[in-house]
Backbone as a printed PyTorch tensor [residue, N CA C, xyz], in Angstrom:
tensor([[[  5.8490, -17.0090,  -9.6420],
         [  5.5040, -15.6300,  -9.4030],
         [  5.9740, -15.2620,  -8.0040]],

        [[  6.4680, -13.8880,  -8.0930],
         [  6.8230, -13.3990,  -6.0650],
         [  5.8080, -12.3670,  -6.0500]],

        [[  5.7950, -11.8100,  -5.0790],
         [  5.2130, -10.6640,  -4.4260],
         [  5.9990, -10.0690,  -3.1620]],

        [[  6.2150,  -8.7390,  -3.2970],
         [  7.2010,  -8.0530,  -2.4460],
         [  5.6580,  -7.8760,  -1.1040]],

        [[  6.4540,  -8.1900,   0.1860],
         [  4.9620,  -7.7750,   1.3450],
         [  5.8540,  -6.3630,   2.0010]],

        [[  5.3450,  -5.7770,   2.4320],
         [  5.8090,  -4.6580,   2.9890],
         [  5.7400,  -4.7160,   4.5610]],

        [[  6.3090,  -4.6120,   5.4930],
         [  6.0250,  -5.7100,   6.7990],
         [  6.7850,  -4.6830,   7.6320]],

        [[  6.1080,  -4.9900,   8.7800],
         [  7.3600,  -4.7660,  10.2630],
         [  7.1150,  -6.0740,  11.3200]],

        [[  7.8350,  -5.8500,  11.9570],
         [  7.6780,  -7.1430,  13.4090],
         [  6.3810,  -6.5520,  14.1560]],

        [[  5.8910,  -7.7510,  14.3180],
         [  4.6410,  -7.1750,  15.5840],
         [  3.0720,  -7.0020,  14.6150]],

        [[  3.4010,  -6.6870,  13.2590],
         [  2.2580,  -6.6540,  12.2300],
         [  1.0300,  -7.4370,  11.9230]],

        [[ -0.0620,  -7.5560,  13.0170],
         [ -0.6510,  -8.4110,  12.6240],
         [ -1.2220,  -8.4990,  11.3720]],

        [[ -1.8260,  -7.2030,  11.1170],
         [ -2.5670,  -7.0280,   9.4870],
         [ -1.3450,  -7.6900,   8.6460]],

        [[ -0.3310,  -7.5810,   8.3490],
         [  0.4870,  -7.6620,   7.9190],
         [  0.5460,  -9.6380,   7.6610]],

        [[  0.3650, -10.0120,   8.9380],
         [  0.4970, -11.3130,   9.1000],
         [ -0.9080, -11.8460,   8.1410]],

        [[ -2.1010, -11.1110,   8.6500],
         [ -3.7090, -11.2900,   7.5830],
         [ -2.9770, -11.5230,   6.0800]],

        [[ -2.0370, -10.0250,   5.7150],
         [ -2.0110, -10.4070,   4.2560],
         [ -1.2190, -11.6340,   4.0160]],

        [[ -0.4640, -11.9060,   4.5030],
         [  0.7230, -13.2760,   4.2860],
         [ -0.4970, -14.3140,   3.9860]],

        [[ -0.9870, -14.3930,   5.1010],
         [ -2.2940, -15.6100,   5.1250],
         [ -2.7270, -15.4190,   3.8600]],

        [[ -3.4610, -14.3490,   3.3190],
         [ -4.4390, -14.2130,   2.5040],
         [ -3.4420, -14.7900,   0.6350]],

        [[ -2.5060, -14.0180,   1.0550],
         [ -1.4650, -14.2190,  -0.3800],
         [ -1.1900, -16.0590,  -0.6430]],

        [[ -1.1780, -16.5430,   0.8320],
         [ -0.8600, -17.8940,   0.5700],
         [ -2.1250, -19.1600,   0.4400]],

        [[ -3.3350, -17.8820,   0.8790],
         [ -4.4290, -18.8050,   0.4740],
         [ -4.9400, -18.8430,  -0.8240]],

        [[ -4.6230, -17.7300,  -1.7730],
         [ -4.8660, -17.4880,  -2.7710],
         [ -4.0140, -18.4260,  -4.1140]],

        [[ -2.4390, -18.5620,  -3.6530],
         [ -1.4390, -18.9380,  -4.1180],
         [ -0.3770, -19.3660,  -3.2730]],

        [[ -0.9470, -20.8860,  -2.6330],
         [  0.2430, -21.4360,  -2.0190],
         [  1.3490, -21.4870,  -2.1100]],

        [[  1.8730, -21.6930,  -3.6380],
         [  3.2380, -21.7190,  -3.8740],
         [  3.6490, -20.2750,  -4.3340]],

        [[  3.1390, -19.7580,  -3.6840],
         [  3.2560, -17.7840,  -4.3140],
         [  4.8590, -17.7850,  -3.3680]],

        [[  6.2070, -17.1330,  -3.7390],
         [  7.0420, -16.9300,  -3.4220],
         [  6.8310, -15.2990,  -2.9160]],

        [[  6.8420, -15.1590,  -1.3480],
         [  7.0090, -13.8640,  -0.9150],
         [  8.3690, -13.2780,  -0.1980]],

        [[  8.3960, -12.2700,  -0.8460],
         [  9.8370, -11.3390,  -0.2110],
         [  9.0760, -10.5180,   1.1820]],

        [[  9.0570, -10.6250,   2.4580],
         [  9.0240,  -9.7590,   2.8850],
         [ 10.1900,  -8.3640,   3.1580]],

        [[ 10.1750,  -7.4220,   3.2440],
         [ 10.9280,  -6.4610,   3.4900],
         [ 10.0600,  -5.5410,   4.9800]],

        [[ 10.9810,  -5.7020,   6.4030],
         [ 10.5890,  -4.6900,   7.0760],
         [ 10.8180,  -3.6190,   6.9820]],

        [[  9.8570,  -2.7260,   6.9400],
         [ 10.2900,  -1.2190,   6.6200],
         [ 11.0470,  -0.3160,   7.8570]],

        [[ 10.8210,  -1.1760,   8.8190],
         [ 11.5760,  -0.4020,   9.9630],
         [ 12.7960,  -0.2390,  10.0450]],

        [[ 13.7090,  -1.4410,   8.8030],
         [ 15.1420,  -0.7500,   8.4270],
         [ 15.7970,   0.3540,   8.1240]],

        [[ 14.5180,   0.9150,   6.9780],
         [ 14.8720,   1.8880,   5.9330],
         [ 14.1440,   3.1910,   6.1640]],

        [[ 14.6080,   4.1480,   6.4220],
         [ 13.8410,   5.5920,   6.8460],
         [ 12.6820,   5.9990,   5.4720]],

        [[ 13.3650,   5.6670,   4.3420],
         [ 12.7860,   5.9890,   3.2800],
         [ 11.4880,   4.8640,   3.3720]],

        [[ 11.6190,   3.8350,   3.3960],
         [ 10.1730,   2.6300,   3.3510],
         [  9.1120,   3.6010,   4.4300]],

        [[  9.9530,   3.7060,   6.1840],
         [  8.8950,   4.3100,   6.5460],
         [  8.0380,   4.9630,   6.4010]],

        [[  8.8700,   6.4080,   5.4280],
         [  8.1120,   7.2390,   5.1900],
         [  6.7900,   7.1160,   3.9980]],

        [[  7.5680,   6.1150,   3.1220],
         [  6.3720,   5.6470,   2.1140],
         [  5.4080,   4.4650,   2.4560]],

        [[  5.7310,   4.0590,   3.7180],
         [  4.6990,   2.4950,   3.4980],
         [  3.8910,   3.1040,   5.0890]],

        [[  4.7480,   3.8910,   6.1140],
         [  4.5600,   3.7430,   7.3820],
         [  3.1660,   3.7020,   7.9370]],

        [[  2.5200,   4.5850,   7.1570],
         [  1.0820,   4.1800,   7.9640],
         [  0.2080,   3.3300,   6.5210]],

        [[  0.5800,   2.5790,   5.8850],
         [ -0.1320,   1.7070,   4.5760],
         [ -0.2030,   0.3720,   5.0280]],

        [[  1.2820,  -0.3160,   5.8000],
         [  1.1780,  -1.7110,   5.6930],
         [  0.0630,  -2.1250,   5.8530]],

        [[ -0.3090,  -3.2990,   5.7380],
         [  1.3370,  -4.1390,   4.5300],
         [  0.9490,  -3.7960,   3.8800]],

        [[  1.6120,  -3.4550,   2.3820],
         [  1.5620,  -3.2670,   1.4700],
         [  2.4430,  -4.2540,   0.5580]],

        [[  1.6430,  -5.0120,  -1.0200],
         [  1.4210,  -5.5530,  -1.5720],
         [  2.1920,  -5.1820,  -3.0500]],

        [[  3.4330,  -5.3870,  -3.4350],
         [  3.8890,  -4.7410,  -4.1780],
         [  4.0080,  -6.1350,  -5.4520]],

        [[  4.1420,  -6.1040,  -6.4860],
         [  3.9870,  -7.2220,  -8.0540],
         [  4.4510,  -6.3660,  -9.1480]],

        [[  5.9450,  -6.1140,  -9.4160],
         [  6.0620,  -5.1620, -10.8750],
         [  6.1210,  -3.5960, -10.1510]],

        [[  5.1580,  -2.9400, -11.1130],
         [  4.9030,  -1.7330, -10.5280],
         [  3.5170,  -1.5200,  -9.9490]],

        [[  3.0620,  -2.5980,  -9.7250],
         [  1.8150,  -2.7070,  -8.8780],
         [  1.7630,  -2.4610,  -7.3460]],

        [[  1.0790,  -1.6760,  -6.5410],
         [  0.9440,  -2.1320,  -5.3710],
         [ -0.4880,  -2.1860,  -4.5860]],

        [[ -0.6500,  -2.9470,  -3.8750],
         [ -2.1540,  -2.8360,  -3.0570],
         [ -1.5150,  -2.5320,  -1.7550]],

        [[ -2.1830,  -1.3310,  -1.0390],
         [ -2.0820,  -1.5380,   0.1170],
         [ -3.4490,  -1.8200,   0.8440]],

        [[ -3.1740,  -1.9270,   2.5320],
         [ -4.5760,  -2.3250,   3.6040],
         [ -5.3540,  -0.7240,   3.4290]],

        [[ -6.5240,  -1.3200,   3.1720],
         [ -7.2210,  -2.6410,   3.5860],
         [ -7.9700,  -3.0220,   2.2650]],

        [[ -7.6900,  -4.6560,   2.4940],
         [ -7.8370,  -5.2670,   0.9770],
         [ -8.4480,  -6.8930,   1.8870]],

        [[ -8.8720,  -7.2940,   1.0080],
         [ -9.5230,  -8.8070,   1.2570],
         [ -9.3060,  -9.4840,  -0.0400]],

        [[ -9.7260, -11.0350,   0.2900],
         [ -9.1590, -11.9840,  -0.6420],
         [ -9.5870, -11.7470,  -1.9150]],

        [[-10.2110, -11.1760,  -2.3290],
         [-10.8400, -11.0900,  -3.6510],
         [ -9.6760, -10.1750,  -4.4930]],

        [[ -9.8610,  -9.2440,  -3.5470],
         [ -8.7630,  -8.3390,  -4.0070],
         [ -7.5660,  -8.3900,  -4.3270]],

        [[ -7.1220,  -9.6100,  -3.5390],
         [ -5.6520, -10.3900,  -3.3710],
         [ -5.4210, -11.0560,  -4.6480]],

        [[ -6.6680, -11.7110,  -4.9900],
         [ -6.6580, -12.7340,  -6.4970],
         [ -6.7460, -11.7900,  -7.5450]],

        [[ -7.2750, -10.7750,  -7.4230],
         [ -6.9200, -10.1810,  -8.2930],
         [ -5.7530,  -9.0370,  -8.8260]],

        [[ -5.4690,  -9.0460,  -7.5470],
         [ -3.7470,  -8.0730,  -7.6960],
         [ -2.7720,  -9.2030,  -8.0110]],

        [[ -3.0730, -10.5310,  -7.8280],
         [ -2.3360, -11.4080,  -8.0600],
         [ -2.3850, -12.0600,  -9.5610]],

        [[ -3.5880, -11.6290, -10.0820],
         [ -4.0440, -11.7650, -11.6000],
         [ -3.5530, -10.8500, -12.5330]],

        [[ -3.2410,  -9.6030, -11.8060],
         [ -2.9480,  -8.6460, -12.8250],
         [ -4.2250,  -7.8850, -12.8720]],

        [[ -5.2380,  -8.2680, -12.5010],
         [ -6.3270,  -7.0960, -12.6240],
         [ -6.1610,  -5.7400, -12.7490]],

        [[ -6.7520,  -4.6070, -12.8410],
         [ -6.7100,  -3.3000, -12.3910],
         [ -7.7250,  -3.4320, -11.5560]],

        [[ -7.3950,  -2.9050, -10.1730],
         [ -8.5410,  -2.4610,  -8.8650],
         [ -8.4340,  -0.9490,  -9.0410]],

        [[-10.1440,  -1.3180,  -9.1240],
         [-10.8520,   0.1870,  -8.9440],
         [-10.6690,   0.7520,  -7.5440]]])
């Protein structure tokens, strides 16, 4: 399984979710993408990171581990 992270440099929350994704699913394969490349990411992620993307799923902050296992399950979060 991957998970797209939505990231910039300097991100600590950002760094929380990495942690949290790899405590949940060590061998979880993550893509980060910084959005500070792309004008378009900014405008959609810029004040969300990180954001948590699976399919057409996304979680953004602020989320905790529970939440993580279950965006990582496929759940629907209320």
């Amino acid at each position: 399984m991957s998970v797209t992270l939505y990231t910039t440099l300097g991100c600590h929350l950002c760094e929380r979710a990495r942690d949290m994704l790899l405590t949940v699913d060590p061998m979880l394969a993550i893509e980060a993408i910084d959005i500070a490349e792309d004008d378009d990411l900014i405008v959609r992620y810029g004040e969300r990171i990180p954001v948590l993307r699976r399919g057409d799923q996304e979680l953004a902050w602020p989320f905790g581990l529970l939440d993580v296992r279950a965006f990582l399950m496929g759940e629907r979060l209320v």
